Backbone as JSON Lines, residues from 0, in Angstrom:
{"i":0,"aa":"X","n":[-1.92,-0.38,-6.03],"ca":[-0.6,-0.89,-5.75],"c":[-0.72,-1.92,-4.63]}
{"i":1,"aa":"X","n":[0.22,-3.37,-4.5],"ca":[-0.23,-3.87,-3.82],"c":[1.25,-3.6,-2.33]}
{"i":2,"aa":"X","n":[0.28,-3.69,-1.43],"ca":[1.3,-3.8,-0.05],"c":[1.04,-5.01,1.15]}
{"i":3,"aa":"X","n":[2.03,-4.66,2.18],"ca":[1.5,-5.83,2.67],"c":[1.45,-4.93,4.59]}
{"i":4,"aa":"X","n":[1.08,-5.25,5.51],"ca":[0.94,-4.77,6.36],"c":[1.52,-6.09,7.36]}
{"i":5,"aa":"X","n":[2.44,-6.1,7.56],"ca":[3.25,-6.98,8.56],"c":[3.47,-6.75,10.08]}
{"i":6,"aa":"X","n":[2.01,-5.53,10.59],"ca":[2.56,-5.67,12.23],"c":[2.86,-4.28,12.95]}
{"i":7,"aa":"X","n":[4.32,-3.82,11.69],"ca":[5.12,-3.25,12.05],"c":[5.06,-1.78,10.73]}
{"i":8,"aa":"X","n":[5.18,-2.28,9.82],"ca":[5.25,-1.47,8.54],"c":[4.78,-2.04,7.66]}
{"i":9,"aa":"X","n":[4.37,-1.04,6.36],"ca":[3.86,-1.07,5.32],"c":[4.73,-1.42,4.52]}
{"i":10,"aa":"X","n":[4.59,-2.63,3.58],"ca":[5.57,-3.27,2.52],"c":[4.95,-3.26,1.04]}
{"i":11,"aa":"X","n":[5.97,-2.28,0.36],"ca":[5.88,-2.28,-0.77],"c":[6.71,-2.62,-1.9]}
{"i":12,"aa":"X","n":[6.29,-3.83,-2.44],"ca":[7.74,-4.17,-3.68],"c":[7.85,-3.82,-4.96]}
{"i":13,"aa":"X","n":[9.17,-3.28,-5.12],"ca":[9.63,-2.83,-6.7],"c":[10.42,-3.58,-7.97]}
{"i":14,"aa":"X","n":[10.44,-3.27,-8.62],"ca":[11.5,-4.49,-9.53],"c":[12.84,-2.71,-9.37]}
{"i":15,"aa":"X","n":[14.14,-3.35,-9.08],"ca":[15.43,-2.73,-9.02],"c":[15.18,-1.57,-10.44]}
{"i":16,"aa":"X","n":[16.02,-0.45,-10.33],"ca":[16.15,0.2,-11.46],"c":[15.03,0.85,-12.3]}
{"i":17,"aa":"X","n":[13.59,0.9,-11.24],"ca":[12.2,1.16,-11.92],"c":[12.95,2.98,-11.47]}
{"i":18,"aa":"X","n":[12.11,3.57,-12.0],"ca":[11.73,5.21,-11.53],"c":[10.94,5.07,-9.77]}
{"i":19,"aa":"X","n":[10.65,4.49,-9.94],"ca":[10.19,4.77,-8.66],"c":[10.87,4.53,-7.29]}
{"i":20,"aa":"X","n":[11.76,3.49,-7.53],"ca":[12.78,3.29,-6.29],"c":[14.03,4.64,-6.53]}
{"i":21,"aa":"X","n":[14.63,4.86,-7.87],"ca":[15.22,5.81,-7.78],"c":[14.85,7.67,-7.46]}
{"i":22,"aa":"X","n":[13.24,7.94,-7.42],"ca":[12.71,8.74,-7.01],"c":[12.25,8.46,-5.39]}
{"i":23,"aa":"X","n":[12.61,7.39,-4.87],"ca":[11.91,6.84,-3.32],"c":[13.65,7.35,-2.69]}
{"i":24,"aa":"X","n":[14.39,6.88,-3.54],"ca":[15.67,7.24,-2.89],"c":[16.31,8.73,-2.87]}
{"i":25,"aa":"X","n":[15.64,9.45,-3.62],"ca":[16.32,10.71,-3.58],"c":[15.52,11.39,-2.38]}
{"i":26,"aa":"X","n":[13.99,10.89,-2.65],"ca":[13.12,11.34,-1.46],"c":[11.9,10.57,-0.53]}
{"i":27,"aa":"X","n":[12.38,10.14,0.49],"ca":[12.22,9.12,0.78],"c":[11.1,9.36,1.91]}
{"i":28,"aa":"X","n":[11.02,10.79,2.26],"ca":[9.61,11.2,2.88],"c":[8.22,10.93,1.78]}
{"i":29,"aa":"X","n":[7.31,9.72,2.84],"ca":[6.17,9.61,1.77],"c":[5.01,9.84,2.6]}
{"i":30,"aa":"X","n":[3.92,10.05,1.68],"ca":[2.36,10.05,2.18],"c":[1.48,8.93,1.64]}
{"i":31,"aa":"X","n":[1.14,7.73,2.57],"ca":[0.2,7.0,1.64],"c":[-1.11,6.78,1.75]}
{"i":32,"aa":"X","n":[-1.91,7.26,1.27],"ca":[-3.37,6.61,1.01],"c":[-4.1,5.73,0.79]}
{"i":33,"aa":"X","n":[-4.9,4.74,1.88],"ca":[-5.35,3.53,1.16],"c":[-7.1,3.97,1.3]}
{"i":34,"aa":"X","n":[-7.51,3.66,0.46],"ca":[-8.93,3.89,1.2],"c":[-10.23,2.7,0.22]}
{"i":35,"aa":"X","n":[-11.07,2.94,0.64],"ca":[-12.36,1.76,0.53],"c":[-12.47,2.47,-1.19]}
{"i":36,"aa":"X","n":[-12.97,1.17,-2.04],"ca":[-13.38,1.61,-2.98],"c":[-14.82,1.62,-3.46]}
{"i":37,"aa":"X","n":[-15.61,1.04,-2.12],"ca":[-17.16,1.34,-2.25],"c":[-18.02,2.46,-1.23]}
{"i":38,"aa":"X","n":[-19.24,2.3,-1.2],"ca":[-19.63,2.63,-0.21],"c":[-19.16,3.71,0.64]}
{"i":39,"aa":"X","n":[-19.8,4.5,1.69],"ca":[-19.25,5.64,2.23],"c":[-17.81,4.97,1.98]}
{"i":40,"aa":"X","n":[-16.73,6.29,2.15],"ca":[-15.38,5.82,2.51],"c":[-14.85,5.93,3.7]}
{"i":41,"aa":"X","n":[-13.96,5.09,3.52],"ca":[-12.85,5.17,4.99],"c":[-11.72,5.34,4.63]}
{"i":42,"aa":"X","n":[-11.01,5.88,4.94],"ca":[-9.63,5.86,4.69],"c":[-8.37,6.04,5.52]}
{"i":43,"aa":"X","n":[-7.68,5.59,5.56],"ca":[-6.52,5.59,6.19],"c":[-5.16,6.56,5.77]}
{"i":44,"aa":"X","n":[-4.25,7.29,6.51],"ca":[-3.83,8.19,5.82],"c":[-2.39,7.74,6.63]}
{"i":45,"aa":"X","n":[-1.11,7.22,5.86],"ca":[0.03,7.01,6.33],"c":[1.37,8.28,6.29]}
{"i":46,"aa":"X","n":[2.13,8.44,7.13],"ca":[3.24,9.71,6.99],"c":[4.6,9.24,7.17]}
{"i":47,"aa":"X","n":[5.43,9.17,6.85],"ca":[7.1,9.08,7.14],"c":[7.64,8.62,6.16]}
{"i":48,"aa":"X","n":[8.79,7.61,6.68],"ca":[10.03,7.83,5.48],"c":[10.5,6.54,5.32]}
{"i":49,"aa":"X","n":[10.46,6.28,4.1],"ca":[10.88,4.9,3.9],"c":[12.12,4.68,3.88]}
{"i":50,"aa":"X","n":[12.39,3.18,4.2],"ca":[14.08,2.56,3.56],"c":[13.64,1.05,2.6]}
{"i":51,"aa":"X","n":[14.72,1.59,1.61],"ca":[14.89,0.59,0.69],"c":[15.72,-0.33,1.03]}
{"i":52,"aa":"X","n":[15.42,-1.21,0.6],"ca":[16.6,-2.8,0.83],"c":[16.49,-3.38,-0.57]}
{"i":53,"aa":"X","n":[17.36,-3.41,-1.22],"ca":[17.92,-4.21,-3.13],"c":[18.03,-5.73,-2.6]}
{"i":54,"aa":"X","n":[17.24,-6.74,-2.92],"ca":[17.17,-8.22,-2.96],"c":[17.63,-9.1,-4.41]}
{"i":55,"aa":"X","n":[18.21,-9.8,-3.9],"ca":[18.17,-10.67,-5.76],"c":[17.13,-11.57,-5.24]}
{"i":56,"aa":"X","n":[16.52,-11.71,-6.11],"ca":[15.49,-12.63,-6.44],"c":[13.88,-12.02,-6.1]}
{"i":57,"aa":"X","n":[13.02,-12.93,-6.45],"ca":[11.78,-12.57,-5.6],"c":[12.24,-11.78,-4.34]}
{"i":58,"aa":"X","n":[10.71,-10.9,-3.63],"ca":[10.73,-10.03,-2.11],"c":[9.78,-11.35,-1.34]}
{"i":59,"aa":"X","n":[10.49,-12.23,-0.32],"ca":[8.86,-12.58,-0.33],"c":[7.7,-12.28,0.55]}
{"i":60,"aa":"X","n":[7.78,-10.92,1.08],"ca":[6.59,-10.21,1.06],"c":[5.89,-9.98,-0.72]}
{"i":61,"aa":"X","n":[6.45,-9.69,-1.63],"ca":[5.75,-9.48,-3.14],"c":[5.24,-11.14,-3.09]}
{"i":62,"aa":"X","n":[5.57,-12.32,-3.1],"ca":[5.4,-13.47,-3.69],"c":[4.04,-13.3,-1.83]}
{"i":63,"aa":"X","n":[3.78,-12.84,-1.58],"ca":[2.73,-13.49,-0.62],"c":[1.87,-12.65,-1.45]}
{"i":64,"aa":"X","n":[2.08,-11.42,-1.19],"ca":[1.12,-10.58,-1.7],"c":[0.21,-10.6,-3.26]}
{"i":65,"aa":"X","n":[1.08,-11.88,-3.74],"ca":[1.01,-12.37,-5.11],"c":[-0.06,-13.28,-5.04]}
{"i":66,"aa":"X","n":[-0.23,-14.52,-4.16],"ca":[-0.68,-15.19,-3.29],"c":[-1.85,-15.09,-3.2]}
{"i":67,"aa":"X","n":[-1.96,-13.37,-2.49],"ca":[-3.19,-13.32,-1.84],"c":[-4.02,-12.62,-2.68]}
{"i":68,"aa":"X","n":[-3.7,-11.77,-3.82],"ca":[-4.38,-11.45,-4.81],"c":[-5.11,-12.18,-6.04]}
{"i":69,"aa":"X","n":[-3.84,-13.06,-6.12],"ca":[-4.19,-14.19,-7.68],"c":[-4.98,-15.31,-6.71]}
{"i":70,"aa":"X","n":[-4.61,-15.48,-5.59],"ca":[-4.35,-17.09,-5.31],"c":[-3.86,-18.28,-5.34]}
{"i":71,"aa":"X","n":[-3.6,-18.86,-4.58],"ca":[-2.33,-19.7,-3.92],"c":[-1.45,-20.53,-5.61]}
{"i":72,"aa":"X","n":[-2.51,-20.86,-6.14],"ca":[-1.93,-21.45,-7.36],"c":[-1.67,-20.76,-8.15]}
{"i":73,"aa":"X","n":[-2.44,-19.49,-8.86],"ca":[-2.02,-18.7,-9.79],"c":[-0.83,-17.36,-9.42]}
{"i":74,"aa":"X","n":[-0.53,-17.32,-8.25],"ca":[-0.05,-16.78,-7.08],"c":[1.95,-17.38,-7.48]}
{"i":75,"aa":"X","n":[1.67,-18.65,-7.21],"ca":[2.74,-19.39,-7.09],"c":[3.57,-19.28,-9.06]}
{"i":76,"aa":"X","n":[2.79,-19.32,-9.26],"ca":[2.83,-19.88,-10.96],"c":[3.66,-18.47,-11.21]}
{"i":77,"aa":"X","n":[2.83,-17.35,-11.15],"ca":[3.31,-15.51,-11.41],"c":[4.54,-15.73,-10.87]}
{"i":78,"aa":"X","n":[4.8,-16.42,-9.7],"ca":[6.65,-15.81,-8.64],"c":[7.56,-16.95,-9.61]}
{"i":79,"aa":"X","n":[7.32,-17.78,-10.23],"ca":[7.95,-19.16,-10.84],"c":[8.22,-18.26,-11.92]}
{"i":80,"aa":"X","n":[7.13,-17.94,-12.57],"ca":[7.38,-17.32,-13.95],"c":[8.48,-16.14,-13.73]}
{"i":81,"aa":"X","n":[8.54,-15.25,-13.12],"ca":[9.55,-13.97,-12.83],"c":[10.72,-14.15,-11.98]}
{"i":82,"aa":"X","n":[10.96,-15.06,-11.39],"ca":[12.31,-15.77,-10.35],"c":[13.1,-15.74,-11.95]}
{"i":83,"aa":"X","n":[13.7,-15.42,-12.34],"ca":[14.76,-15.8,-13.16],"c":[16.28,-15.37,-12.25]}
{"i":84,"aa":"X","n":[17.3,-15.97,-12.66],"ca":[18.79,-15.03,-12.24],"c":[18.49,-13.68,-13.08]}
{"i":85,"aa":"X","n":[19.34,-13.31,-12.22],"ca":[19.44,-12.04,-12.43],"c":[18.56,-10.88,-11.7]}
{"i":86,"aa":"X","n":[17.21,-11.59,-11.52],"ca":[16.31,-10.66,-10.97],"c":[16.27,-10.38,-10.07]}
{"i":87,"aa":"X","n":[16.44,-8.22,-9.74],"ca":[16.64,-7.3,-8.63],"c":[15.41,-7.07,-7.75]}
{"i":88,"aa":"X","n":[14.91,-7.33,-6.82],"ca":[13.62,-6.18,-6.47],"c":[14.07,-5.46,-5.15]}
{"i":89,"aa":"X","n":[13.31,-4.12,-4.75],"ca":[13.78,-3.84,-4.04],"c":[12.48,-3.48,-2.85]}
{"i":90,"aa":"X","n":[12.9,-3.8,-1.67],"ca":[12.32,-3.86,-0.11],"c":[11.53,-2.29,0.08]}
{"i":91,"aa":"X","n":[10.55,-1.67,-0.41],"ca":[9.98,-0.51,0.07],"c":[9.71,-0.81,1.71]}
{"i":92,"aa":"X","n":[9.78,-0.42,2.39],"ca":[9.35,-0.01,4.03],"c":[9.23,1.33,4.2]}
{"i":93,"aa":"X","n":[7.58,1.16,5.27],"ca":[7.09,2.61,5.81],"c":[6.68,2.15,7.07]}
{"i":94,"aa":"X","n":[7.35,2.48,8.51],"ca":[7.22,2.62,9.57],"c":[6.67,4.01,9.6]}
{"i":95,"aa":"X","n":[4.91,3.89,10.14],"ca":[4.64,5.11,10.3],"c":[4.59,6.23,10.78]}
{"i":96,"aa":"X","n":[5.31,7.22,11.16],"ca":[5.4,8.26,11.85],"c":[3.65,9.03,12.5]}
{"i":97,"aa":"X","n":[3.03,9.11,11.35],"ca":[1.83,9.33,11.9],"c":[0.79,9.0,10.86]}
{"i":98,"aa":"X","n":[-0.05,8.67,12.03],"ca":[-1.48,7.61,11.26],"c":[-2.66,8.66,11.1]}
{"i":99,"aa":"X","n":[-3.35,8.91,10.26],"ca":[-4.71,9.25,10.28],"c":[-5.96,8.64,9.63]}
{"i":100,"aa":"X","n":[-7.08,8.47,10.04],"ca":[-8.47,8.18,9.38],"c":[-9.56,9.13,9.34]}
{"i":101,"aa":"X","n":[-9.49,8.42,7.97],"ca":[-10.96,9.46,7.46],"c":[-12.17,8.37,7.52]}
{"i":102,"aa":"X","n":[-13.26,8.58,8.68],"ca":[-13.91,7.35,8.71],"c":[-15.7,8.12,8.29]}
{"i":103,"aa":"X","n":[-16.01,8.09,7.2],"ca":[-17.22,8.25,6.9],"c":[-18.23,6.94,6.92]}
{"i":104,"aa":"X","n":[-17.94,6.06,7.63],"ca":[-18.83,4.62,7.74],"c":[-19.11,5.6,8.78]}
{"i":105,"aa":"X","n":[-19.28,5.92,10.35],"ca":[-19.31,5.99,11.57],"c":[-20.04,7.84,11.82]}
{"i":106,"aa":"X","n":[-19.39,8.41,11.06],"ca":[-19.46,10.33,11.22],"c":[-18.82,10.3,9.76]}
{"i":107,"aa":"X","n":[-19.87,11.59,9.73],"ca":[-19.75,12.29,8.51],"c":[-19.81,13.94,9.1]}
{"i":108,"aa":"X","n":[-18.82,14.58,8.11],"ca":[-18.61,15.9,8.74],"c":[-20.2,16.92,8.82]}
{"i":109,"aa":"X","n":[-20.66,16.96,9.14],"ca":[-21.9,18.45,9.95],"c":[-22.55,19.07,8.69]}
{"i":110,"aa":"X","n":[-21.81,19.18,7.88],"ca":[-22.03,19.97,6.87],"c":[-22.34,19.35,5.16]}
{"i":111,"aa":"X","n":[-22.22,17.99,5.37],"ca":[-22.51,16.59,4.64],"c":[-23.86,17.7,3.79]}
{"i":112,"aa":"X","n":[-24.2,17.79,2.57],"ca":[-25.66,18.23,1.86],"c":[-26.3,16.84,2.09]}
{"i":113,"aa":"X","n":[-27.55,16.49,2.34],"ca":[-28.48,15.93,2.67],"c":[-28.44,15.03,1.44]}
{"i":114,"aa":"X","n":[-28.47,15.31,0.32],"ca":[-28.16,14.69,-1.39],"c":[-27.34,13.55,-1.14]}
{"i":115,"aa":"X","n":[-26.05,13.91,-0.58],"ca":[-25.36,13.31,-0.7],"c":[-24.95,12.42,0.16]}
{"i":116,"aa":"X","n":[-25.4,12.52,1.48],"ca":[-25.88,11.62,2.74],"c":[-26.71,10.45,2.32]}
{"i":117,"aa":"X","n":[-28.5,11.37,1.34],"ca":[-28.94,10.17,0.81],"c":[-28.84,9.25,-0.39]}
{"i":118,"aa":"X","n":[-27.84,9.87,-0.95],"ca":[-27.16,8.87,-2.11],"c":[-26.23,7.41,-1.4]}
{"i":119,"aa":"X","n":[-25.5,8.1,-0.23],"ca":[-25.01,7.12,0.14],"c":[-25.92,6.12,1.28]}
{"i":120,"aa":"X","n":[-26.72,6.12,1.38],"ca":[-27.52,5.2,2.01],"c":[-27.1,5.93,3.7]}
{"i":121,"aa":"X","n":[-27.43,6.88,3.86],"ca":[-27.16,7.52,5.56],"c":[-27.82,7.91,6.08]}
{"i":122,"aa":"X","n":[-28.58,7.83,7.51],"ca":[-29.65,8.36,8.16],"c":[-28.93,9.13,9.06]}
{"i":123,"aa":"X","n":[-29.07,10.63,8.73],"ca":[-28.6,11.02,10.08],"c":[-29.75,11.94,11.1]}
């Protein structure tokens, strides 16, 4: 899923009327997970409660995040193509209440099997 990290909170955009904004709104306490998809992992572990905001048109946190995935031209082209009237999206925000990391680049828990230390390339 893509988000955007602005500073302050975690931004996530929806198109209006999906299941998922109407399940974000009934319960709006979330947990999010981002973590590495190679190599030992790291991960980051987000806690609290979002608020929705309903936009017409493009979010443009979504049209950056569009941007930075496709790239600037194919980026631009995707938000052109889906800007029509009519179109709802809606503002996910997560100001985090509490942060955690799981940092296996740095420490690995004590009890790591040796196998699996040396699968991942680890000298300990």
């Amino acid at each position: 899923m893509n988000f955007l990290w602005n500073g302050d909170e975690v931004v996530i955009a929806a198109f209006a009327g999906t299941y998922k904004v109407r399940d974000l709104r009934a319960r709006p306490d979330v947990a999010i997970t981002i973590g590495t998809a190679d190599g030992p992992p790291q991960v980051l572990m987000l806690r609290g409660k979002v608020t929705l905001a309903e936009v017409d048109g493009v979010l443009p946190e979504y049209a950056t995040m569009q941007r930075a995935g496709l790239g600037e031209e194919a980026g631009d082209a995707y938000v052109v193509a889906i800007d029509k009237p009519g179109l709802r999206m809606v503002r996910i925000a997560l100001r985090p209440a509490w942060v955690g990391v799981l940092d296996f680049q740095e420490r690995f828990p004590g009890l790591t099997p040796e196998p699996v230390l040396a699968a991942l390339g680890v000298n300990q």
